[in-house]
Amino acid sequence: MLLIGLMVLFKDIKSPLNINFFIFSISIVIWMTTLFAGYVYVPDELDLTLLFFRIAYGSSVFSMLTLALFFYYFPRITKPLPTWLIRSIWTFAILLWGLATFTGAVESGVYMDGNIQVDIFGPWYSIYLIYTVILFISALYLAISKIKNSKGVERTKILFASVGFIIFVFMGIMTNIILPVFDIFILQSEAGLFSLTFFIGVFIAIYKQRFFNMTFLTLRGLRTLILLIIFFILLVSTYSILRYTQPDIDRAIVIGISSVVTFFSQRWIQKKFPDLYGPGYHQLRNALSEFNYEIFEAKTHDEIDDKLKKTFEEKLNIKNPYLYILETEEMGSNFTKELSKIKDVVVLEELLLESNKSQQTQMLIENMRELEAALFIPLKREGRLIGLLKLGERQQKKSFSREEIDEIRKVIPSLEVALMNILINDSLREENDIMKEIIHARTKNLKRSNKKLEAMIEQQNNFISLTAHEFRTPLTVAMLGLEQISYTHKGKVSDEVAEDIQTSHEQLDKLTQLINRLLEIRRVDDDKIPLSLEDIDIVKLVRDTAKGMNLLADQEEMEVTYSGPRIKKIIKTDSVKLKEVLYNLIQNAIKFSKKGDKIEVTLRVSKKENKAFVKIRDYGRGIAKKDQKIIFDKFQQGSQYNQGVGIGLYLCKKYMQLLKGSISVSSRLGHGATFIVEIPINPK
């Protein structure tokens, strides 16, 4: 049993299932040995009997825990437990083991009542009893639940494992824990015999679960036996020959000669009989580890196929490895549907072992035989079957061990990703070709439409420019005429007429400004606006602009305030363009504020950022978020406003671009708006 535990452990020393099985095998061996040894010394050496019984109680603590955990892990975890809970259980088990082994907490003494040996239980015996029963019930529950929820070969495996464990542990608890409470000690000394059921159950379970490759172990044992026989024959024959020819020959020389000949014999056997030296588990693990990285280099199905052959066929002697892509391979729709229902590896050997084969199983067997497959591993993405990895028979038709299947399963996620990348790339290539044709056709249409649009925009700009120029002359004449009338008839007309003349003059002035702006837009769009960069005092410019706008604000009972530096700050910019921007923004703030409001103009100069910042804040109706993206576009204005034609802010943006600066806005409806103008101190 200990040998089996070691073999299982060293096949995957990091596996919790293998570790628990190894600890279980050790604790069972210790329990049986010490229990038997304890009865050997009854009644002559009761002190030794007590010592062995305490060790037996301590080892049984781990036996019951690892039994329960074995069924938790075997054949796979169905409901994961939190790590802290498993650690807590182990901590309590170690504590109970220490108390049972080194103190009288579980068994405090042993005495003879006539010819009957009687145990004296300690204060922790009841806790030990409860602990043992709980773990036994847990193991029983896990075994039954997994039997109920499993099917086919997996169900058979669990049944084989469960029967041996349950009989052994049940009889062990009855004869060593339950019956002694009632002073019934029948069969207690023979409890070790019940382990035979455990040995049988474990052996069959291990063989069915295939923790290790039995064929591989048999081959290794066979070739070792052959080499030992060769070495023994060589040793005897060499010694016999040399004894007569060289009586004084040193035995070390005989052994050396035999060893050298055996070594070359081993090399000859390996060359002539390669079937005895199939790839081992560690070689499989290393080859699959390399494959796991190399598979991402594959760009096509053929490249994946080449890497599969290189790894499985050349390195591992596994025949006919192939990856079926279900979107392109002809495999039959019914077979594909059945495979899409399978969640795990399909092993032909396991299907053949099923006693009552369903129609689905029969179809799988037929298809696997037709395709010369020993293993089928479905490849899925988001629950959808995308491919199928087929592996054929191994060398000498050896079966795949469970641990080998687990190692092969580890490459499936990488294979799924690689396959999805290929499918996506193929799909993108097809779509790209289609899109190229569509784009080519649409590009022709867009070019035609673009030419028409450019012609229309040019016509629009020409019309605006021509109209503005045509209006400019009569407007100038009309304004001069009004000024002449006002000057000639000053004091001769009634106040009402004088007011009408003044109103007409103001409206003509606004119209003139609008026409000038339309002409300015055309010049801006044609990049015909000259810049006049000079060193200016930004503090004086901003402060004077704010002060000058107070004349307009006073008429609306508003106030424009300035805050910022008072001492001179020199920057290099076009003062006319910058003043036009600030004037426009302050005028808009006045226009869209209510009487009594305050417009705040703030200046900040940062040498570190090489910028001057002018912030103009009002407390008016604000600008909707959707409008903030369009108010700087040509002929656009907010949905809340119907004044103007939407060219003021467009010109502000264009001017700031010319000055290598920027303009932005932040606002909420009903909370006013803040415009921020950024001007470089020294534009490059």
XYZ file of C-alpha atoms in Angstrom:
684
model
C 0.000 0.000 0.000
C 2.838 2.403 0.849
C 4.494 1.612 -2.497
C 1.274 2.439 -4.361
C 0.997 5.687 -2.390
C 4.560 6.660 -3.344
C 3.968 5.841 -7.010
C 0.842 7.978 -7.051
C 2.560 10.851 -5.226
C 5.629 11.057 -7.445
C 3.559 11.134 -10.606
C 2.314 14.607 -9.643
C 3.703 15.765 -6.314
C 1.624 18.984 -6.425
C -1.753 17.278 -6.849
C -3.925 17.572 -3.678
C -5.579 14.250 -4.553
C -2.220 12.454 -4.814
C -0.897 14.083 -1.612
C -4.008 13.041 0.356
C -3.824 9.525 -1.026
C -0.150 9.266 0.002
C -0.851 10.514 3.560
C -3.799 8.121 3.754
C -1.622 5.155 2.745
C 1.040 6.075 5.352
C -1.511 6.540 8.141
C -3.230 3.240 7.296
C 0.079 1.351 7.339
C 1.013 2.943 10.693
C -2.442 2.231 12.117
C -2.397 -1.450 11.123
C 1.210 -1.953 12.261
C 0.841 -0.295 15.672
C -2.548 -1.893 16.318
C -1.114 -5.338 15.637
C 2.037 -4.565 17.673
C -0.086 -3.378 20.595
C -1.901 -6.712 20.861
C 1.399 -8.610 20.604
C 2.521 -7.165 23.967
C -0.786 -7.911 25.779
C -0.706 -8.749 28.675
C 3.050 -8.814 29.371
C 4.089 -5.273 28.317
C 1.068 -3.025 28.922
C 3.186 0.146 28.732
C 4.278 -0.759 25.195
C 0.704 -1.731 24.365
C -0.515 1.722 25.485
C 2.205 3.434 23.422
C 1.285 1.510 20.273
C -2.455 2.073 20.828
C -1.912 5.837 21.191
C 0.088 5.911 17.940
C -2.745 3.937 16.305
C -5.334 6.471 17.524
C -3.164 9.341 16.254
C -2.647 7.800 12.811
C -6.391 7.124 12.510
C -6.990 10.888 12.867
C -5.193 11.437 9.558
C -6.706 8.284 8.046
C -10.244 9.605 8.495
C -9.386 13.148 7.366
C -7.575 12.050 4.218
C -10.373 9.567 3.520
C -12.935 12.396 3.490
C -10.638 14.644 1.444
C -9.948 11.792 -0.975
C -13.636 11.662 -1.855
C -13.693 15.471 -2.007
C -11.000 15.438 -4.713
C -11.837 12.092 -6.370
C -12.277 11.904 -9.336
C -12.641 15.690 -9.517
C -13.859 18.554 -7.301
C -17.561 19.287 -7.819
C -18.211 21.895 -5.099
C -15.025 23.787 -4.109
C -14.567 24.561 -0.393
C -12.884 27.787 0.778
C -9.155 27.435 1.456
C -9.474 28.744 5.026
C -11.940 25.952 5.886
C -9.634 23.178 4.622
C -6.692 24.724 6.510
C -8.783 24.942 9.698
C -9.731 21.254 9.431
C -6.075 20.283 8.975
C -5.053 22.444 11.947
C -7.610 20.734 14.208
C -6.515 17.301 12.918
C -2.859 18.032 13.765
C -3.904 19.187 17.258
C -6.007 16.052 17.827
C -3.197 13.830 16.476
C -0.734 15.376 18.959
C -3.099 14.912 21.894
C -3.939 11.315 20.894
C -0.300 10.294 20.303
C 1.648 12.083 23.046
C -0.891 12.473 25.880
C -3.638 10.495 27.568
C -6.350 12.771 26.163
C -7.886 9.990 24.018
C -6.632 6.833 25.772
C -5.242 7.308 29.269
C -4.416 3.699 30.145
C -4.759 -0.067 29.623
C -5.369 -2.778 32.236
C -6.261 -6.460 32.328
C -9.614 -7.652 33.654
C -8.903 -11.332 33.955
C -7.936 -12.400 30.435
C -9.569 -9.372 28.817
C -7.620 -6.225 27.949
C -9.589 -3.070 28.831
C -8.916 0.479 27.554
C -9.272 3.540 29.824
C -10.503 6.434 27.685
C -9.368 10.014 28.271
C -11.413 13.272 28.349
C -10.954 13.868 24.589
C -12.214 10.444 23.543
C -15.751 11.735 22.947
C -14.373 14.553 20.756
C -12.228 12.013 18.900
C -15.303 9.820 18.432
C -17.437 12.724 17.115
C -14.585 13.843 14.821
C -14.209 10.334 13.378
C -17.943 9.814 12.841
C -18.376 13.249 11.197
C -15.539 12.572 8.755
C -16.866 9.103 7.999
C -20.349 10.525 7.321
C -18.793 13.278 5.174
C -16.849 10.718 3.135
C -19.986 8.594 2.792
C -22.058 11.631 1.716
C -19.448 12.716 -0.851
C -19.196 9.191 -2.251
C -22.982 8.759 -2.550
C -23.538 12.236 -4.058
C -20.803 11.683 -6.648
C -22.191 8.248 -7.492
C -25.651 9.797 -8.011
C -24.357 12.676 -10.146
C -21.976 10.663 -12.345
C -22.593 8.379 -15.288
C -20.962 5.584 -17.225
C -17.336 4.705 -16.579
C -16.841 7.510 -14.074
C -19.690 6.127 -11.957
C -18.067 2.685 -12.050
C -14.742 4.148 -10.897
C -16.337 5.854 -7.900
C -18.247 2.677 -6.982
C -15.038 0.616 -6.998
C -13.278 3.190 -4.830
C -16.221 3.613 -2.453
C -17.042 -0.008 -1.650
C -13.562 -0.890 -0.369
C -13.281 2.311 1.676
C -16.729 2.125 3.226
C -16.471 -1.544 4.295
C -12.993 -1.065 5.709
C -13.708 2.154 7.622
C -17.116 1.012 8.848
C -15.698 -2.206 10.311
C -12.696 -0.330 11.692
C -14.925 2.186 13.492
C -17.218 -0.546 14.814
C -14.426 -2.753 16.237
C -12.109 0.009 17.485
C -14.391 2.884 18.504
C -18.090 2.025 18.841
C -18.005 -1.486 20.372
C -15.213 -0.716 22.923
C -17.491 1.941 24.460
C -19.790 -0.942 25.460
C -16.805 -3.102 26.583
C -17.145 -5.313 23.499
C -13.680 -6.043 22.092
C -14.549 -8.772 19.599
C -12.387 -8.756 16.425
C -10.456 -5.693 17.643
C -7.093 -7.392 17.248
C -8.091 -8.667 13.772
C -9.190 -5.217 12.496
C -6.208 -5.134 10.141
C -7.798 -7.946 8.116
C -10.576 -5.580 7.057
C -7.957 -3.556 5.195
C -8.019 -6.284 2.530
C -11.276 -4.803 1.234
C -9.563 -1.431 1.191
C -6.572 -2.820 -0.752
C -8.825 -4.453 -3.329
C -11.028 -1.372 -3.727
C -8.090 1.004 -3.959
C -6.226 -1.157 -6.460
C -9.240 -1.389 -8.779
C -10.029 2.314 -8.323
C -6.448 3.287 -9.121
C -6.414 1.045 -12.154
C -9.753 2.416 -13.375
C -8.913 6.015 -12.514
C -5.436 5.427 -14.048
C -3.326 7.554 -11.731
C -0.333 6.015 -13.489
C 0.190 4.056 -16.680
C 0.176 0.374 -15.739
C 1.506 -0.614 -19.174
C 4.379 1.835 -18.833
C 5.265 0.488 -15.383
C 5.120 -3.085 -16.694
C 7.485 -2.234 -19.575
C 9.903 -0.506 -17.213
C 9.863 -3.538 -14.904
C 10.354 -5.902 -17.869
C 13.397 -4.119 -19.271
C 14.902 -3.773 -15.773
C 14.452 -7.521 -15.252
C 16.114 -8.252 -18.636
C 19.125 -6.084 -17.749
C 19.443 -7.716 -14.307
C 19.433 -11.178 -15.909
C 22.067 -10.078 -18.458
C 24.212 -8.586 -15.696
C 23.900 -11.718 -13.527
C 24.766 -14.056 -16.438
C 27.741 -11.880 -17.410
C 28.912 -11.702 -13.825
C 28.760 -15.485 -13.305
C 30.223 -16.380 -16.685
C 33.045 -13.813 -16.480
C 33.923 -14.881 -12.966
C 33.855 -18.564 -13.960
C 36.126 -18.016 -16.982
C 38.601 -15.769 -15.167
C 38.736 -18.055 -12.120
C 40.487 -20.712 -14.203
C 42.617 -18.371 -16.344
C 43.427 -15.751 -13.721
C 42.898 -17.214 -10.222
C 44.059 -14.037 -8.474
C 41.781 -11.661 -10.434
C 40.192 -8.896 -8.366
C 36.391 -9.208 -8.033
C 36.018 -5.467 -8.703
C 37.437 -5.979 -12.197
C 34.898 -8.752 -12.845
C 32.043 -6.506 -11.709
C 33.414 -3.632 -13.800
C 33.640 -5.732 -16.964
C 30.115 -7.059 -16.395
C 28.755 -3.536 -15.843
C 30.357 -2.179 -19.034
C 29.031 -5.064 -21.128
C 25.572 -4.654 -19.524
C 25.580 -0.933 -20.367
C 26.291 -1.596 -24.043
C 23.730 -4.386 -23.979
C 21.175 -1.906 -22.704
C 22.028 0.483 -25.571
C 21.693 -2.371 -28.074
C 18.323 -3.422 -26.628
C 17.086 0.175 -26.749
C 18.073 0.408 -30.423
C 16.726 -2.985 -31.492
C 13.596 -2.993 -29.293
C 12.405 0.645 -29.095
C 8.929 -0.457 -27.992
C 10.416 -1.145 -24.555
C 11.431 2.537 -24.287
C 8.277 4.506 -25.036
C 8.140 8.142 -23.851
C 7.558 8.524 -20.143
C 5.258 10.847 -18.235
C 7.877 13.546 -17.671
C 8.769 13.547 -21.358
C 5.078 13.946 -22.176
C 4.768 16.847 -19.742
C 7.838 18.611 -21.192
C 6.711 18.090 -24.793
C 3.234 19.438 -24.043
C 4.706 22.394 -22.173
C 6.710 23.325 -25.285
C 3.635 22.805 -27.471
C 1.640 25.126 -25.205
C 3.927 28.017 -26.178
C 4.632 27.077 -29.797
C 0.962 26.754 -30.765
C 0.490 30.535 -30.627
C 2.956 30.870 -33.513
C 0.561 28.983 -35.816
C -1.257 31.231 -38.272
C -3.098 28.599 -40.326
C -4.737 25.203 -39.874
C -1.817 23.527 -41.685
C 0.675 25.069 -39.247
C -1.360 23.736 -36.285
C -1.406 20.308 -37.943
C 2.398 20.398 -38.363
C 2.936 21.303 -34.697
C 0.555 18.527 -33.590
C 2.494 15.956 -35.630
C 5.834 17.232 -34.356
C 4.725 16.991 -30.705
C 2.436 13.962 -30.574
C 3.645 11.783 -33.449
C 7.400 12.460 -33.461
C 8.092 13.127 -29.777
C 5.411 11.053 -28.023
C 4.691 8.220 -30.521
C 0.968 9.006 -30.588
C -0.509 8.209 -33.989
C -2.732 10.337 -36.235
C -2.959 13.597 -34.264
C -5.289 15.978 -36.062
C -7.390 19.049 -35.337
C -10.793 19.089 -36.989
C -12.273 22.532 -37.572
C -15.990 21.832 -37.527
C -16.870 24.805 -39.732
C -14.784 23.360 -42.578
C -14.500 19.582 -41.976
C -17.020 17.032 -43.251
C -17.829 15.034 -40.099
C -21.566 14.636 -40.211
C -24.065 16.904 -38.498
C -25.388 14.219 -36.088
C -21.888 13.388 -34.861
C -21.146 17.096 -34.393
C -24.366 17.554 -32.410
C -23.495 14.678 -30.085
C -19.968 16.006 -29.545
C -21.326 19.441 -28.663
C -23.109 17.835 -25.668
C -19.869 16.321 -24.320
C -18.027 18.422 -21.744
C -14.898 16.334 -21.255
C -12.429 14.036 -22.977
C -13.894 11.048 -24.849
C -11.751 7.907 -24.421
C -12.516 5.002 -26.771
C -11.260 2.453 -24.230
C -13.706 3.754 -21.607
C -16.611 3.724 -24.061
C -15.886 0.074 -24.869
C -15.940 -0.803 -21.134
C -19.499 0.508 -20.659
C -21.926 -2.357 -20.130
C -25.152 -0.732 -21.353
C -24.113 1.335 -24.357
C -26.568 4.016 -25.442
C -27.213 4.926 -29.066
C -25.026 8.005 -28.577
C -22.162 5.844 -27.236
C -22.456 3.391 -30.134
C -22.292 6.255 -32.627
C -19.229 7.721 -30.898
C -17.472 4.326 -30.943
C -18.201 3.824 -34.657
C -16.970 7.303 -35.583
C -13.843 7.010 -33.439
C -12.970 3.650 -35.009
C -13.589 5.025 -38.486
C -11.286 7.994 -37.760
C -8.707 5.781 -35.960
C -9.082 7.838 -32.787
C -8.240 6.737 -29.255
C -9.057 10.143 -27.750
C -11.449 12.910 -28.728
C -11.150 16.272 -26.961
C -13.823 18.852 -27.855
C -12.662 22.464 -28.326
C -15.289 24.990 -27.302
C -15.609 28.744 -27.123
C -18.425 30.316 -25.095
C -20.221 26.949 -25.012
C -20.055 26.495 -28.801
C -18.163 23.558 -30.332
C -15.487 24.969 -32.674
C -13.125 22.046 -33.153
C -12.104 18.550 -32.195
C -8.640 17.263 -31.286
C -8.136 13.656 -32.333
C -5.315 11.490 -30.973
C -4.758 7.957 -32.238
C -3.326 4.892 -30.542
C -0.088 4.985 -28.608
C 2.940 2.824 -29.175
C 2.123 -0.890 -28.571
C -1.522 0.198 -28.180
C -0.821 1.366 -24.631
C -3.719 3.053 -22.872
C -3.617 6.690 -21.794
C -3.318 7.140 -18.033
C -5.559 9.639 -16.272
C -2.618 11.865 -15.418
C -1.522 11.847 -19.080
C -5.034 12.821 -20.154
C -4.972 15.613 -17.566
C -1.672 16.879 -19.018
C -3.086 16.773 -22.563
C -6.178 18.624 -21.345
C -3.964 21.502 -20.162
C -3.050 22.433 -23.753
C -6.696 22.656 -24.826
C -7.230 26.326 -23.729
C -4.176 27.380 -25.771
C -5.367 25.297 -28.712
C -8.824 26.890 -28.460
C -7.325 30.394 -28.498
C -5.059 29.538 -31.451
C -7.980 28.024 -33.362
C -10.220 31.016 -32.624
C -7.474 33.360 -33.848
C -7.242 31.412 -37.107
C -11.030 31.375 -37.562
C -11.244 35.086 -36.801
C -8.347 35.889 -39.155
C -9.912 33.802 -41.938
C -13.249 35.494 -41.365
C -11.594 38.916 -41.286
C -9.744 38.135 -44.519
C -12.997 37.249 -46.260
C -14.776 40.262 -44.832
C -11.783 42.429 -45.718
C -11.962 41.350 -49.358
C -15.684 42.080 -49.432
C -15.159 45.404 -47.681
C -12.425 46.361 -50.150
C -14.861 45.898 -53.023
C -17.579 47.836 -51.190
C -15.164 50.607 -50.169
C -13.800 50.852 -53.712
C -17.308 51.268 -55.105
C -18.330 53.725 -52.395
C -15.099 55.697 -52.746
C -15.968 56.375 -56.357
C -19.428 57.562 -55.320
C -17.970 59.653 -52.480
C -15.467 61.297 -54.796
C -18.268 62.237 -57.157
C -20.411 63.467 -54.257
C -17.433 65.278 -52.726
C -16.753 67.151 -55.938
C -20.399 68.186 -56.090
C -20.295 69.226 -52.414
C -17.092 71.225 -52.891
C -18.661 72.975 -55.854
C -21.782 73.773 -53.788
C -19.677 75.086 -50.860
C -17.657 77.214 -53.260
C -20.881 78.563 -54.757
C -22.211 79.257 -51.253
C -19.037 81.093 -50.216
C -18.994 83.049 -53.449
C -22.640 83.959 -52.970
C -22.046 85.123 -49.373
C -18.973 87.103 -50.395
C -20.683 88.628 -53.414
C -23.834 89.445 -51.451
C -21.815 91.035 -48.647
C -19.891 93.166 -51.089
C -23.098 94.146 -52.900
C -24.762 95.164 -49.608
C -21.753 97.069 -48.374
C -22.019 100.014 -50.821
C -25.738 100.789 -50.361
C -25.341 100.372 -46.589
C -22.502 102.876 -46.569
C -24.595 105.303 -48.633
C -27.597 104.836 -46.330
C -25.486 105.449 -43.199
C -23.896 108.554 -44.699
C -27.362 109.792 -45.698
C -28.668 109.345 -42.166
C -25.629 111.092 -40.715
C -26.148 113.978 -43.186
C -29.836 114.287 -42.262
C -29.019 114.128 -38.577
C -26.331 116.813 -38.908
C -28.337 119.128 -41.267
C -31.616 118.965 -39.363
C -30.157 118.841 -35.879
C -32.562 120.614 -33.535
C -35.151 121.097 -36.297
C -36.914 117.760 -36.042
C -39.026 116.422 -33.242
C -37.562 114.145 -30.606
C -39.559 111.232 -31.977
C -38.089 111.636 -35.474
C -34.573 112.099 -34.035
C -35.010 108.852 -32.073
C -36.148 107.012 -35.226
C -33.093 108.292 -37.112
C -30.821 107.085 -34.271
C -32.492 103.634 -34.214
C -32.120 103.301 -37.986
C -28.457 104.257 -37.710
C -27.861 101.590 -35.010
C -29.553 98.856 -37.060
C -27.556 99.804 -40.157
C -24.407 99.659 -38.010
C -25.293 96.126 -36.820
C -25.939 95.062 -40.406
C -22.574 96.503 -41.434
C -20.839 94.544 -38.641
C -22.581 91.356 -39.779
C -21.451 91.865 -43.374
C -17.908 92.564 -42.201
C -17.939 89.319 -40.215
C -19.209 87.347 -43.202
C -16.345 88.730 -45.250
C -13.959 87.948 -42.365
C -15.158 84.315 -42.326
C -14.351 83.986 -46.020
C -10.861 85.363 -45.430
C -10.349 83.031 -42.443
C -11.472 79.972 -44.420
C -9.120 80.955 -47.236
C -6.226 81.488 -44.746
C -5.934 85.110 -45.817
C -5.987 86.682 -42.337
C -2.678 88.411 -41.597
C -1.197 88.229 -38.091
C 0.625 91.049 -36.377
C 2.512 89.551 -33.422
C 3.949 92.009 -30.918
C 4.883 92.215 -27.242
C 1.868 93.441 -25.280
C 0.891 93.830 -21.644
C -1.778 91.150 -21.276
C -2.866 92.558 -17.897
C -3.617 95.998 -19.413
C -5.362 94.499 -22.463
C -7.716 92.269 -20.448
C -8.388 94.879 -17.758
C -9.093 97.665 -20.318
C -11.374 95.379 -22.346
C -13.386 94.477 -19.243
C -13.555 98.134 -18.195
C -14.623 99.214 -21.692
C -17.430 96.633 -21.774
C -18.886 98.137 -18.588
C -20.388 100.904 -20.757
C -22.507 98.274 -22.497
C -23.184 96.407 -19.245
C -24.406 99.568 -17.469
C -27.254 99.873 -19.967
C -28.474 96.425 -18.812
C -27.829 97.206 -15.115
C -24.953 94.684 -15.070
C -21.317 94.863 -14.030
C -18.159 93.469 -15.621
C -15.449 92.798 -13.014
C -11.750 92.016 -13.418
C -9.595 89.894 -11.120
C -6.010 88.868 -11.640
C -2.498 90.339 -11.711
C -2.051 94.112 -11.410
C 1.540 94.347 -12.541
C 2.689 94.184 -16.149
C 2.826 90.745 -17.804
C 4.291 90.698 -21.298
C 3.220 88.142 -23.912
C 3.677 87.967 -27.657
C 0.394 87.927 -29.596
C -1.880 89.828 -31.985
C -3.626 92.304 -29.699
C -6.363 93.140 -32.240
C -7.413 89.518 -32.725
C -7.233 88.737 -28.999
C -9.235 91.845 -28.107
C -11.846 90.863 -30.706
C -12.171 87.427 -29.064
C -12.556 88.865 -25.542
C -14.984 91.523 -26.751
C -17.127 88.873 -28.450
C -17.225 86.629 -25.375
C -18.057 89.439 -22.920
C -20.726 90.791 -25.282
C -22.329 87.307 -25.440
C -22.190 87.036 -21.633
C -24.041 90.359 -21.321
C -26.532 89.371 -24.014
C -27.525 86.108 -22.317
C -27.542 87.292 -18.678
C -30.352 88.960 -16.787
C -30.462 92.407 -15.204
C -28.427 92.759 -12.033
C -26.050 89.897 -12.953
C -22.287 90.143 -12.755
C -19.834 89.074 -15.456
C -16.470 87.974 -14.038
C -13.281 88.297 -16.089
C -10.287 86.499 -14.531
C -6.681 86.479 -15.749
C -3.977 83.966 -14.783
C -0.468 83.876 -16.232
C 1.618 80.695 -15.849
C 5.263 80.815 -16.928
C 5.564 77.110 -16.137
C 2.866 76.268 -18.686
C 3.965 79.131 -20.986
C 0.337 80.251 -21.158
C -2.038 83.008 -20.131
C -5.590 82.002 -19.183
C -8.590 84.363 -19.450
C -11.792 83.072 -17.886
C -15.121 84.821 -18.618
C -17.924 83.676 -16.320
C -21.602 84.666 -16.429
C -24.619 83.577 -14.384
C -27.167 83.462 -17.184
C -29.286 80.658 -18.558
C -26.337 78.404 -19.436
C -25.699 76.128 -22.425
C -27.039 72.582 -22.845
C -24.395 69.844 -22.947
C -25.369 68.749 -26.470
C -24.999 72.343 -27.705
C -21.509 72.801 -26.230
C -20.094 70.585 -29.004
C -21.504 72.677 -31.867
C -21.518 76.336 -30.754
C -17.992 76.877 -32.133
C -19.028 75.594 -35.586
C -19.920 77.896 -38.445
C -23.564 79.067 -38.528
C -24.377 77.060 -35.375
C -25.897 78.226 -32.101
C -27.454 76.675 -29.039
C -30.979 75.264 -29.181
C -31.936 77.652 -26.344
C -31.089 80.718 -28.422
C -32.494 82.207 -31.594
C -30.460 85.415 -31.777
C -27.676 85.923 -34.314
C -26.517 83.679 -37.146
C -23.804 81.705 -35.337
C -20.569 83.237 -36.618
C -19.160 85.064 -33.548
C -17.863 82.010 -31.666
C -16.697 80.444 -34.935
C -14.494 83.482 -35.551
C -13.258 83.345 -31.935
C -12.176 79.711 -32.432
C -10.450 80.507 -35.736
C -8.634 83.512 -34.251
C -7.378 81.422 -31.317
C -6.141 78.734 -33.699
C -4.196 81.412 -35.584
C -2.718 82.582 -32.269
C -1.720 78.947 -31.404
C -4.151 79.051 -28.483
C -7.551 77.552 -27.735
C -11.039 78.320 -26.489
C -13.358 76.051 -24.493
C -16.606 76.193 -22.525
C -18.110 74.530 -19.472
C -21.727 75.083 -18.521
C -24.928 73.709 -17.020
C -28.408 74.854 -17.908
C -29.601 77.424 -15.385
C -26.121 77.920 -13.892
C -24.435 80.185 -16.417
C -21.410 79.493 -18.586
C -17.625 79.801 -18.323
C -15.468 80.385 -21.403
C -11.723 79.812 -21.043
C -9.263 81.350 -23.485
C -5.700 79.969 -23.491
C -3.020 82.180 -25.076
C 0.620 81.120 -25.442
C 3.051 83.570 -23.828
C 5.609 83.036 -26.550
C 4.146 81.097 -29.506
C 6.579 78.997 -31.508
